[in-house]
CSV table of C-alpha atoms and ligand atoms in Angstrom, one decimal:
chain,number,residue,atom,x,y,z
A,1,MET,CA,-32.3,159.0,186.3
A,2,SER,CA,-30.1,157.2,183.9
A,3,ALA,CA,-31.4,156.3,180.5
A,4,ARG,CA,-29.9,152.8,180.9
A,5,GLY,CA,-32.1,150.2,179.4
A,6,LEU,CA,-34.3,152.6,177.5
A,7,HIS,CA,-32.7,151.9,174.2
A,8,ASP,CA,-32.3,148.1,174.5
A,9,ALA,CA,-33.0,146.6,171.1
A,10,PRO,CA,-36.8,146.4,171.3
A,11,GLU,CA,-38.9,143.8,169.7
A,12,GLN,CA,-42.4,144.4,168.4
A,13,SER,CA,-44.9,142.4,170.4
A,14,ARG,CA,-48.0,141.0,168.7
A,15,SER,CA,-49.9,143.8,170.4
A,16,GLY,CA,-48.0,146.4,168.5
A,17,VAL,CA,-46.6,148.1,171.6
A,18,THR,CA,-42.8,147.9,171.5
A,19,SER,CA,-41.7,145.6,174.4
A,20,SER,CA,-38.3,144.5,175.7
A,21,ALA,CA,-37.9,140.8,175.3
A,22,ALA,CA,-38.6,139.4,178.8
A,23,ALA,CA,-41.0,142.2,179.8
A,24,ASN,CA,-44.4,140.5,179.9
A,25,SER,CA,-43.6,137.5,182.1
A,26,GLY,CA,-41.2,139.2,184.6
A,27,ILE,CA,-43.3,142.4,185.0
A,28,ALA,CA,-46.5,140.5,185.7
A,29,ARG,CA,-44.8,138.7,188.7
A,30,SER,CA,-43.1,141.8,190.1
A,31,GLY,CA,-46.1,144.1,189.7
A,32,GLN,CA,-43.9,146.6,188.2
A,33,GLY,CA,-43.8,148.2,184.8
A,34,SER,CA,-41.8,150.9,183.0
A,35,ALA,CA,-42.5,152.8,179.8
A,36,THR,CA,-41.3,155.7,177.7
A,37,ALA,CA,-43.5,157.8,175.5
A,38,CYS,CA,-42.7,160.8,173.3
A,39,ALA,CA,-44.9,163.9,173.3
A,40,ASN,CA,-46.6,164.8,170.0
A,41,ILE,CA,-47.3,168.0,168.2
A,42,ALA,CA,-50.6,168.4,166.4
A,43,LEU,CA,-50.4,169.4,162.7
A,44,ALA,CA,-54.2,169.4,162.6
A,45,LYS,CA,-55.5,170.5,166.0
A,46,TYR,CA,-57.9,169.0,168.5
A,47,TRP,CA,-59.8,171.7,170.4
A,48,GLY,CA,-63.2,170.9,172.0
A,49,LYS,CA,-64.9,167.7,173.3
A,50,ALA,CA,-67.8,165.8,171.9
A,51,ASP,CA,-68.2,164.0,175.3
A,52,ARG,CA,-66.6,165.2,178.5
A,53,THR,CA,-67.1,162.1,180.5
A,54,LEU,CA,-65.4,159.8,178.0
A,55,ASN,CA,-63.1,162.6,176.9
A,56,LEU,CA,-63.9,162.3,173.2
A,57,PRO,CA,-62.7,165.0,170.8
A,58,ALA,CA,-65.2,167.0,168.7
A,59,VAL,CA,-62.8,167.1,165.8
A,60,GLU,CA,-60.3,164.8,164.1
A,61,SER,CA,-56.6,165.6,164.6
A,62,ILE,CA,-53.2,164.6,163.1
A,63,SER,CA,-49.9,164.7,165.0
A,64,LEU,CA,-46.2,164.2,164.7
A,65,THR,CA,-44.7,162.1,167.5
A,66,ALA,CA,-41.8,164.2,168.8
A,67,ASP,CA,-38.6,162.1,169.4
A,68,SER,CA,-36.8,164.3,171.8
A,69,LEU,CA,-39.7,165.2,174.2
A,70,LYS,CA,-39.9,162.1,176.4
A,71,THR,CA,-41.6,161.0,179.5
A,72,GLU,CA,-40.2,157.9,181.4
A,73,THR,CA,-42.6,156.4,183.9
A,74,THR,CA,-42.4,153.5,186.4
A,75,VAL,CA,-45.5,152.0,188.1
A,76,HIS,CA,-45.2,149.6,191.0
A,77,PHE,CA,-48.3,148.1,192.5
A,78,ASP,CA,-47.5,147.5,196.2
A,79,SER,CA,-49.9,146.0,198.7
A,80,GLU,CA,-48.1,147.8,201.5
A,81,LEU,CA,-49.1,151.2,200.3
A,82,ALA,CA,-52.2,152.9,201.8
A,83,THR,CA,-52.6,155.4,198.9
A,84,ASP,CA,-51.1,156.0,195.5
A,85,GLU,CA,-47.8,157.9,195.6
A,86,VAL,CA,-46.8,160.0,192.6
A,87,VAL,CA,-43.4,161.5,192.2
A,88,LEU,CA,-43.3,163.9,189.2
A,89,ASP,CA,-39.9,165.2,188.1
A,90,GLY,CA,-38.6,164.5,191.6
A,91,ALA,CA,-41.4,166.1,193.6
A,92,PHE,CA,-44.6,164.6,195.1
A,93,ALA,CA,-47.6,165.4,192.9
A,94,GLU,CA,-50.6,166.8,194.6
A,95,GLY,CA,-54.1,168.2,193.7
A,96,ARG,CA,-55.4,167.8,190.3
A,97,SER,CA,-52.3,166.2,188.7
A,98,ALA,CA,-52.3,163.5,191.4
A,99,GLU,CA,-56.0,162.9,191.0
A,100,ARG,CA,-55.8,162.5,187.3
A,101,ILE,CA,-53.1,159.8,187.7
A,102,THR,CA,-55.1,158.0,190.4
A,103,ARG,CA,-58.1,157.9,188.1
A,104,VAL,CA,-56.0,156.2,185.4
A,105,LEU,CA,-54.6,153.7,187.9
A,106,ASP,CA,-58.2,153.0,189.0
A,107,TRP,CA,-59.2,152.1,185.4
A,108,VAL,CA,-56.3,149.6,185.2
A,109,ARG,CA,-57.0,148.2,188.7
A,110,GLU,CA,-60.6,147.6,187.7
A,111,GLU,CA,-59.6,145.8,184.5
A,112,GLY,CA,-57.0,143.7,186.2
A,113,GLY,CA,-59.0,143.0,189.4
A,114,LEU,CA,-56.2,144.6,191.5
A,115,ARG,CA,-56.6,146.3,194.9
A,116,SER,CA,-53.0,147.4,195.6
A,117,ARG,CA,-52.1,151.1,195.5
A,118,ALA,CA,-49.2,152.1,193.3
A,119,ARG,CA,-46.0,154.1,193.5
A,120,VAL,CA,-45.5,156.1,190.3
A,121,THR,CA,-42.3,157.7,189.3
A,122,THR,CA,-42.3,159.9,186.3
A,123,TYR,CA,-39.7,162.2,184.6
A,124,ASN,CA,-40.0,164.5,181.6
A,125,THR,CA,-37.1,165.6,179.5
A,126,PHE,CA,-38.8,168.9,179.0
A,127,PRO,CA,-40.9,171.5,180.9
A,128,THR,CA,-44.1,170.2,182.4
A,129,GLY,CA,-47.5,171.9,181.8
A,130,ALA,CA,-46.0,174.7,179.7
A,131,GLY,CA,-47.8,173.8,176.5
A,132,LEU,CA,-45.2,171.3,175.4
A,133,ALA,CA,-47.6,168.3,175.5
A,134,SER,CA,-46.4,166.8,178.7
A,135,SER,CA,-49.8,165.3,179.4
A,136,ALA,CA,-49.7,163.5,176.0
A,137,SER,CA,-46.4,161.7,176.7
A,138,GLY,CA,-47.2,161.5,180.4
A,139,PHE,CA,-50.5,159.7,180.2
A,140,ALA,CA,-49.3,157.4,177.3
A,141,ALA,CA,-46.3,156.3,179.4
A,142,LEU,CA,-48.5,156.0,182.6
A,143,VAL,CA,-51.1,153.8,180.9
A,144,GLY,CA,-48.4,151.6,179.3
A,145,ALA,CA,-46.5,151.1,182.5
A,146,ALA,CA,-49.6,150.5,184.6
A,147,TYR,CA,-51.0,147.8,182.2
A,148,GLN,CA,-47.5,146.2,182.3
A,149,ALA,CA,-47.3,146.4,186.1
A,150,ALA,CA,-50.8,144.9,186.4
A,151,GLY,CA,-49.7,142.0,184.1
A,152,LEU,CA,-52.3,142.7,181.6
A,153,ASP,CA,-51.4,141.9,178.0
A,154,VAL,CA,-53.4,144.5,176.0
A,155,ASP,CA,-52.9,145.8,172.5
A,156,ALA,CA,-51.7,149.2,171.5
A,157,ALA,CA,-55.3,150.3,170.6
A,158,GLN,CA,-56.4,149.6,174.2
A,159,VAL,CA,-53.5,151.6,175.6
A,160,SER,CA,-54.4,154.4,173.3
A,161,ARG,CA,-58.1,154.2,174.3
A,162,ARG,CA,-57.3,154.5,178.0
A,163,ALA,CA,-54.7,157.2,177.4
A,164,ARG,CA,-57.4,159.1,175.4
A,165,ARG,CA,-59.8,159.0,178.3
A,166,ALA,CA,-57.1,160.7,180.4
A,167,SER,CA,-56.0,163.2,177.8
A,168,ALA,CA,-57.1,163.0,174.2
A,169,SER,CA,-53.7,164.0,172.7
A,170,ALA,CA,-52.1,161.2,174.8
A,171,ALA,CA,-53.9,158.6,172.6
A,172,ARG,CA,-51.7,159.8,169.7
A,173,SER,CA,-48.4,159.3,171.7
A,174,VAL,CA,-48.9,155.6,171.8
A,175,PHE,CA,-47.9,155.5,168.1
A,176,GLY,CA,-44.8,156.7,166.3
A,177,GLY,CA,-44.4,158.9,163.2
A,178,TYR,CA,-47.6,160.6,162.0
A,179,VAL,CA,-50.8,159.7,163.8
A,180,ARG,CA,-54.5,160.4,163.5
A,181,LEU,CA,-57.2,160.5,166.2
A,182,ALA,CA,-60.7,160.6,164.7
A,183,ALA,CA,-63.5,162.7,166.2
A,184,GLY,CA,-65.5,160.8,168.8
A,185,LEU,CA,-69.1,159.8,168.8
A,186,PRO,CA,-70.8,160.8,172.2
A,187,GLY,CA,-71.1,157.7,174.4
A,188,ASP,CA,-68.7,155.5,172.3
A,189,ASP,CA,-65.7,154.7,174.4
A,190,SER,CA,-63.9,152.6,171.7
A,191,LEU,CA,-62.0,155.5,170.1
A,192,ALA,CA,-58.3,155.0,169.8
A,193,ALA,CA,-55.6,156.8,167.7
A,194,GLU,CA,-54.2,155.1,164.6
A,195,PRO,CA,-50.8,155.3,162.9
A,196,LEU,CA,-51.0,157.2,159.6
A,197,PHE,CA,-47.4,157.1,158.3
A,198,PRO,CA,-44.3,155.7,160.0
A,199,ALA,CA,-41.5,158.1,161.0
A,200,GLU,CA,-39.4,157.0,158.0
A,201,HIS,CA,-42.1,158.2,155.6
A,202,TRP,CA,-40.9,161.8,156.0
A,203,PRO,CA,-38.1,163.0,158.3
A,204,LEU,CA,-39.5,166.5,158.8
A,205,ARG,CA,-38.3,168.7,161.7
A,206,MET,CA,-40.0,170.9,164.3
A,207,LEU,CA,-38.0,173.6,165.9
A,208,ILE,CA,-39.6,174.6,169.2
A,209,ALA,CA,-38.8,178.1,170.5
A,210,VAL,CA,-39.4,177.8,174.2
A,211,VAL,CA,-40.6,181.2,175.2
A,212,ASP,CA,-41.5,180.7,178.8
A,213,ARG,CA,-41.0,177.6,181.0
A,214,LYS,CA,-43.7,178.6,183.6
A,215,LYS,CA,-46.8,176.5,183.9
A,216,LYS,CA,-49.6,177.9,181.8
A,217,ALA,CA,-52.5,179.8,183.4
A,218,THR,CA,-55.3,178.0,181.6
A,219,SER,CA,-54.9,174.3,180.9
A,220,SER,CA,-56.0,173.0,177.5
A,221,THR,CA,-58.8,171.0,179.2
A,222,ASP,CA,-60.2,174.2,180.8
A,223,GLY,CA,-59.5,176.4,177.7
A,224,MET,CA,-61.3,174.2,175.2
A,225,GLU,CA,-64.3,173.7,177.5
A,226,ARG,CA,-64.6,177.5,178.1
A,227,THR,CA,-64.3,177.9,174.3
A,228,ARG,CA,-67.1,175.3,173.7
A,229,LEU,CA,-69.4,177.0,176.2
A,230,THR,CA,-68.8,180.6,175.5
A,231,SER,CA,-67.1,181.3,172.2
A,232,PRO,CA,-69.4,182.5,169.3
A,233,PHE,CA,-66.7,181.0,166.9
A,234,TYR,CA,-66.6,177.5,168.4
A,235,ASP,CA,-69.2,176.0,166.0
A,236,ALA,CA,-67.4,177.5,163.0
A,237,TRP,CA,-64.1,176.0,164.2
A,238,VAL,CA,-65.7,172.5,164.5
A,239,ALA,CA,-67.3,172.9,161.1
A,240,GLU,CA,-64.1,174.0,159.4
A,241,ALA,CA,-61.6,171.6,161.1
A,242,PRO,CA,-62.3,168.5,158.9
A,243,LYS,CA,-61.2,170.4,155.8
A,244,TYR,CA,-57.8,171.2,157.3
A,245,VAL,CA,-57.4,167.6,158.4
A,246,GLU,CA,-58.0,166.3,154.9
A,247,GLU,CA,-55.6,168.7,153.3
A,248,ILE,CA,-52.9,167.8,155.9
A,249,ARG,CA,-53.5,164.1,155.4
A,250,GLN,CA,-53.1,164.4,151.6
A,251,GLY,CA,-50.1,166.7,152.0
A,252,LEU,CA,-48.4,164.2,154.2
A,253,ALA,CA,-49.2,161.4,151.8
A,254,ALA,CA,-47.6,163.4,148.9
A,255,ARG,CA,-44.8,164.8,151.1
A,256,ASP,CA,-46.0,168.3,150.1
A,257,LEU,CA,-44.7,170.6,152.8
A,258,GLU,CA,-46.4,173.7,151.5
A,259,ARG,CA,-49.8,172.0,151.7
A,260,VAL,CA,-49.2,170.5,155.2
A,261,GLY,CA,-47.7,173.8,156.5
A,262,ARG,CA,-50.4,176.0,155.0
A,263,PHE,CA,-53.2,174.0,156.5
A,264,MET,CA,-51.4,173.4,159.8
A,265,GLU,CA,-51.2,177.2,160.2
A,266,ARG,CA,-54.9,177.6,159.3
A,267,SER,CA,-55.9,174.9,161.8
A,268,THR,CA,-53.8,176.6,164.5
A,269,LEU,CA,-55.1,180.1,163.8
A,270,ALA,CA,-58.7,178.9,163.5
A,271,TYR,CA,-58.8,177.1,166.9
A,272,MET,CA,-57.0,180.0,168.5
A,273,ALA,CA,-59.5,182.4,167.1
A,274,SER,CA,-62.3,180.4,168.7
A,275,ALA,CA,-60.3,180.5,172.0
A,276,LEU,CA,-59.6,184.2,171.8
A,277,ALA,CA,-63.3,184.9,171.4
A,278,ALA,CA,-64.2,182.8,174.6
A,279,ASP,CA,-65.4,184.7,177.7
A,280,PRO,CA,-63.0,185.5,179.2
A,281,GLY,CA,-60.8,185.3,176.2
A,282,ILE,CA,-58.0,182.7,176.2
A,283,VAL,CA,-54.7,184.2,175.1
A,284,TYR,CA,-51.7,181.9,175.3
A,285,TRP,CA,-49.4,184.1,173.3
A,286,LYS,CA,-46.7,186.4,174.7
A,287,GLY,CA,-45.1,189.3,172.8
A,288,SER,CA,-42.2,186.9,171.9
A,289,THR,CA,-44.6,184.4,170.4
A,290,LEU,CA,-45.8,187.0,167.9
A,291,ASP,CA,-42.3,188.3,167.2
A,292,ILE,CA,-41.1,184.9,166.3
A,293,TYR,CA,-44.2,184.1,164.3
A,294,HIS,CA,-43.9,187.3,162.2
A,295,ARG,CA,-40.2,187.0,161.6
A,296,LEU,CA,-40.4,183.4,160.3
A,297,ARG,CA,-43.5,184.3,158.2
A,298,LEU,CA,-41.7,187.2,156.7
A,299,GLU,CA,-38.7,185.0,155.9
A,300,ARG,CA,-41.1,182.6,154.1
A,301,GLU,CA,-43.0,185.2,152.2
A,302,GLU,CA,-40.1,187.5,151.2
A,303,LEU,CA,-37.2,185.0,151.0
A,304,GLY,CA,-39.0,181.8,150.2
A,305,LEU,CA,-37.9,179.9,153.3
A,306,PRO,CA,-40.2,176.9,153.5
A,307,VAL,CA,-41.2,177.1,157.2
A,308,TRP,CA,-44.7,177.1,158.8
A,309,MET,CA,-45.6,177.7,162.4
A,310,THR,CA,-48.0,176.2,165.0
A,311,MET,CA,-48.8,177.0,168.6
A,312,ASP,CA,-50.6,175.0,171.2
A,313,ALA,CA,-51.9,175.8,174.7
A,314,GLY,CA,-48.8,177.8,175.5
A,315,PRO,CA,-46.6,180.6,174.2
A,316,HIS,CA,-44.0,178.5,172.4
A,317,VAL,CA,-43.7,178.7,168.6
A,318,LYS,CA,-43.2,175.4,166.8
A,319,ALA,CA,-41.7,175.7,163.3
A,320,LEU,CA,-42.2,172.9,160.7
A,321,CYS,CA,-39.5,172.6,158.0
A,322,GLU,CA,-37.5,170.1,156.0
A,323,GLU,CA,-34.4,168.6,157.7
A,324,ALA,CA,-32.1,170.6,155.3
A,325,ASP,CA,-33.6,174.0,156.6
A,326,ALA,CA,-33.6,173.2,160.3
A,327,ASP,CA,-30.2,174.9,161.0
A,328,ARG,CA,-31.4,178.1,159.2
A,329,VAL,CA,-34.7,178.2,161.1
A,330,ARG,CA,-32.9,177.7,164.4
A,331,ALA,CA,-30.3,180.4,163.6
A,332,LEU,CA,-33.1,182.8,162.7
A,333,MET,CA,-34.9,182.1,166.0
A,334,HIS,CA,-31.6,182.8,167.9
A,335,THR,CA,-31.0,186.1,166.1
A,336,LEU,CA,-34.3,187.5,167.2
A,337,ASP,CA,-34.5,190.0,170.0
A,338,ALA,CA,-37.2,187.8,171.5
A,339,ASN,CA,-37.3,186.2,174.9
A,340,ILE,CA,-36.4,182.7,173.8
A,341,GLU,CA,-35.2,180.4,176.6
A,342,GLU,CA,-34.2,177.4,174.4
A,343,VAL,CA,-34.7,176.0,170.9
A,344,ILE,CA,-35.6,172.3,170.9
A,345,GLU,CA,-35.4,170.3,167.7
A,346,VAL,CA,-37.7,167.3,167.2
A,347,ALA,CA,-38.1,164.8,164.4
A,348,PRO,CA,-40.7,162.1,164.0
A,349,GLY,CA,-40.1,159.6,166.8
A,350,PRO,CA,-41.2,156.1,168.0
A,351,GLY,CA,-44.3,155.0,169.7
A,352,LEU,CA,-44.7,153.8,173.3
A,353,GLN,CA,-41.9,151.6,174.5
A,354,LEU,CA,-42.2,149.2,177.5
A,355,HIS,CA,-39.2,148.2,179.6
A,356,THR,CA,-38.2,145.6,182.1
A,357,ARG,CA,-36.1,147.9,184.3
A,358,HIS,CA,-37.1,148.7,187.9
A,359,ALA,CA,-37.4,152.1,189.6
A,360,SER,CA,-34.3,151.4,191.7
A,361,ALA,CA,-32.2,151.2,188.5
A,362,CYS,CA,-33.1,154.8,187.6
B,401,DP6,C1,-53.9,172.6,171.6
B,401,DP6,O1,-55.0,166.6,174.9
B,401,DP6,O2,-54.2,168.4,176.5
B,401,DP6,O3,-52.4,170.8,172.1
B,401,DP6,O4,-58.0,165.9,176.3
B,401,DP6,O5,-58.5,167.8,177.9
B,401,DP6,O6,-56.4,166.5,178.2
B,401,DP6,P1,-57.4,167.0,177.2
B,401,DP6,O7,-56.6,168.1,176.2
B,401,DP6,P2,-55.2,168.0,175.5
B,401,DP6,O8,-55.4,169.1,174.4
B,401,DP6,C2,-54.4,169.3,173.4
B,401,DP6,C3,-54.8,170.6,172.7
B,401,DP6,C4,-53.7,171.1,171.7
B,401,DP6,C5,-54.0,170.6,170.3
B,401,DP6,C6,-53.6,169.1,170.1
B,401,DP6,O9,-52.7,168.6,170.7
B,401,DP6,O10,-54.3,168.5,169.2
C-alpha cells in the first residue's frame, strides 16, 4: 500500500478531526472513507474496567500518541456484500478480531440508518497484537473511516467515545500529543478522551525495544478482567493509580522528565504487580524484557542517564527520554546481549486523520 495521499496538507475541520479538504461531501456519496491513526503509549496506565458492557476504564490514564506506529484503514459500505469483509495486513480476519470490527460497524450503521455490509482494509506499520497498541490505532482509524464512509459528520469526541467502546486505549489515539482518558462512571456512555498537551509542547522520545513479534498469549482485555476478578492486589492498584496520574500530569505541564518518568515506572510496575498476582498469574515479560529494563535502570542510577521504562501487555520495553539522549538509549539497547528484534523510535504524533483516497489507490 502506498502512503500516497496520507500527508496531503490537512485542514482542521470544525469537528476537530483532521480532514482532507473535499472529504466530507465526496465520501458521503461514495460510501467510502479512509483514515490513519497512530498508536499511543500510556505514561499513566489503564488496567481494569468499571463497566464491561460499555468498556469504561476503572482508572484514569495519560498517553503519548506515537507518530511512527500507524494504522491505515479504508471502509467501503457496499450494498452488494452479504457480510462484512475484513482484510487485516493482507489476510482475511476471522474469529474474535473480525467480530470486534463488525460490532463497531454495527454501531455506525445504527447511527447512520445504514444496512449495507462493509469491506474493511487495514494495514499496520508495526506488529499486530504483540503489545504495541495495534488495537488503539486500529479502532481509532476504523471508527473514523466508518463514520466518514457512512457520511456522518461527527466531532472528535464522538469518534473517541465509539473507539473507547471498542478498546479504551483507542479513545486516546483520536488525539495527538499527550492525551488523557478519565475513569468511567458505570452506565455512562459519554466518556471520551481529551487532548492534554499538543505534540509541540514537549518533543520527548520513546525507544521501543521489540523483543518478540509473536502475538501475545493473553490479550489486555482478558488480562485486566482476570486481574479484576482474581488478583488480591487489584483494589490497591485502582486506589493508587490516581496519584500516579496526577504526578504525571503535573510533570508533563512542567516538562519535568524525572517526575514523569518516575511515576510512569510506578504506574507500570503497580499494574503489572496486580496482574502478576492474578490466578493464573499474567506474566508478559520475557528474560530479555528484564535484561533491558535492568541495564537501562543501572545506566540511570549509576551514570545519570535520564531514561525511564514502561511495559504494556507484551514483552517489549519502551524507554522514555529527551530527544538529545535517544541515540544513546538506542545504542545501549543494541549493545545488550538480549533478544531484541528491532528498536523503534517514536515521538509525539498527530491525532486521527481522515482522507479522500479510495482502496484501489492503495
Ligand atoms: C497495558 O485498551 O487494549 O496497554 O479496552 O480491553 O481493549 P481494552 O484494553 P486495551 O488496554 C490497554 C492496556 C495497557 C495500558 C494502556 O494502554 O493504558
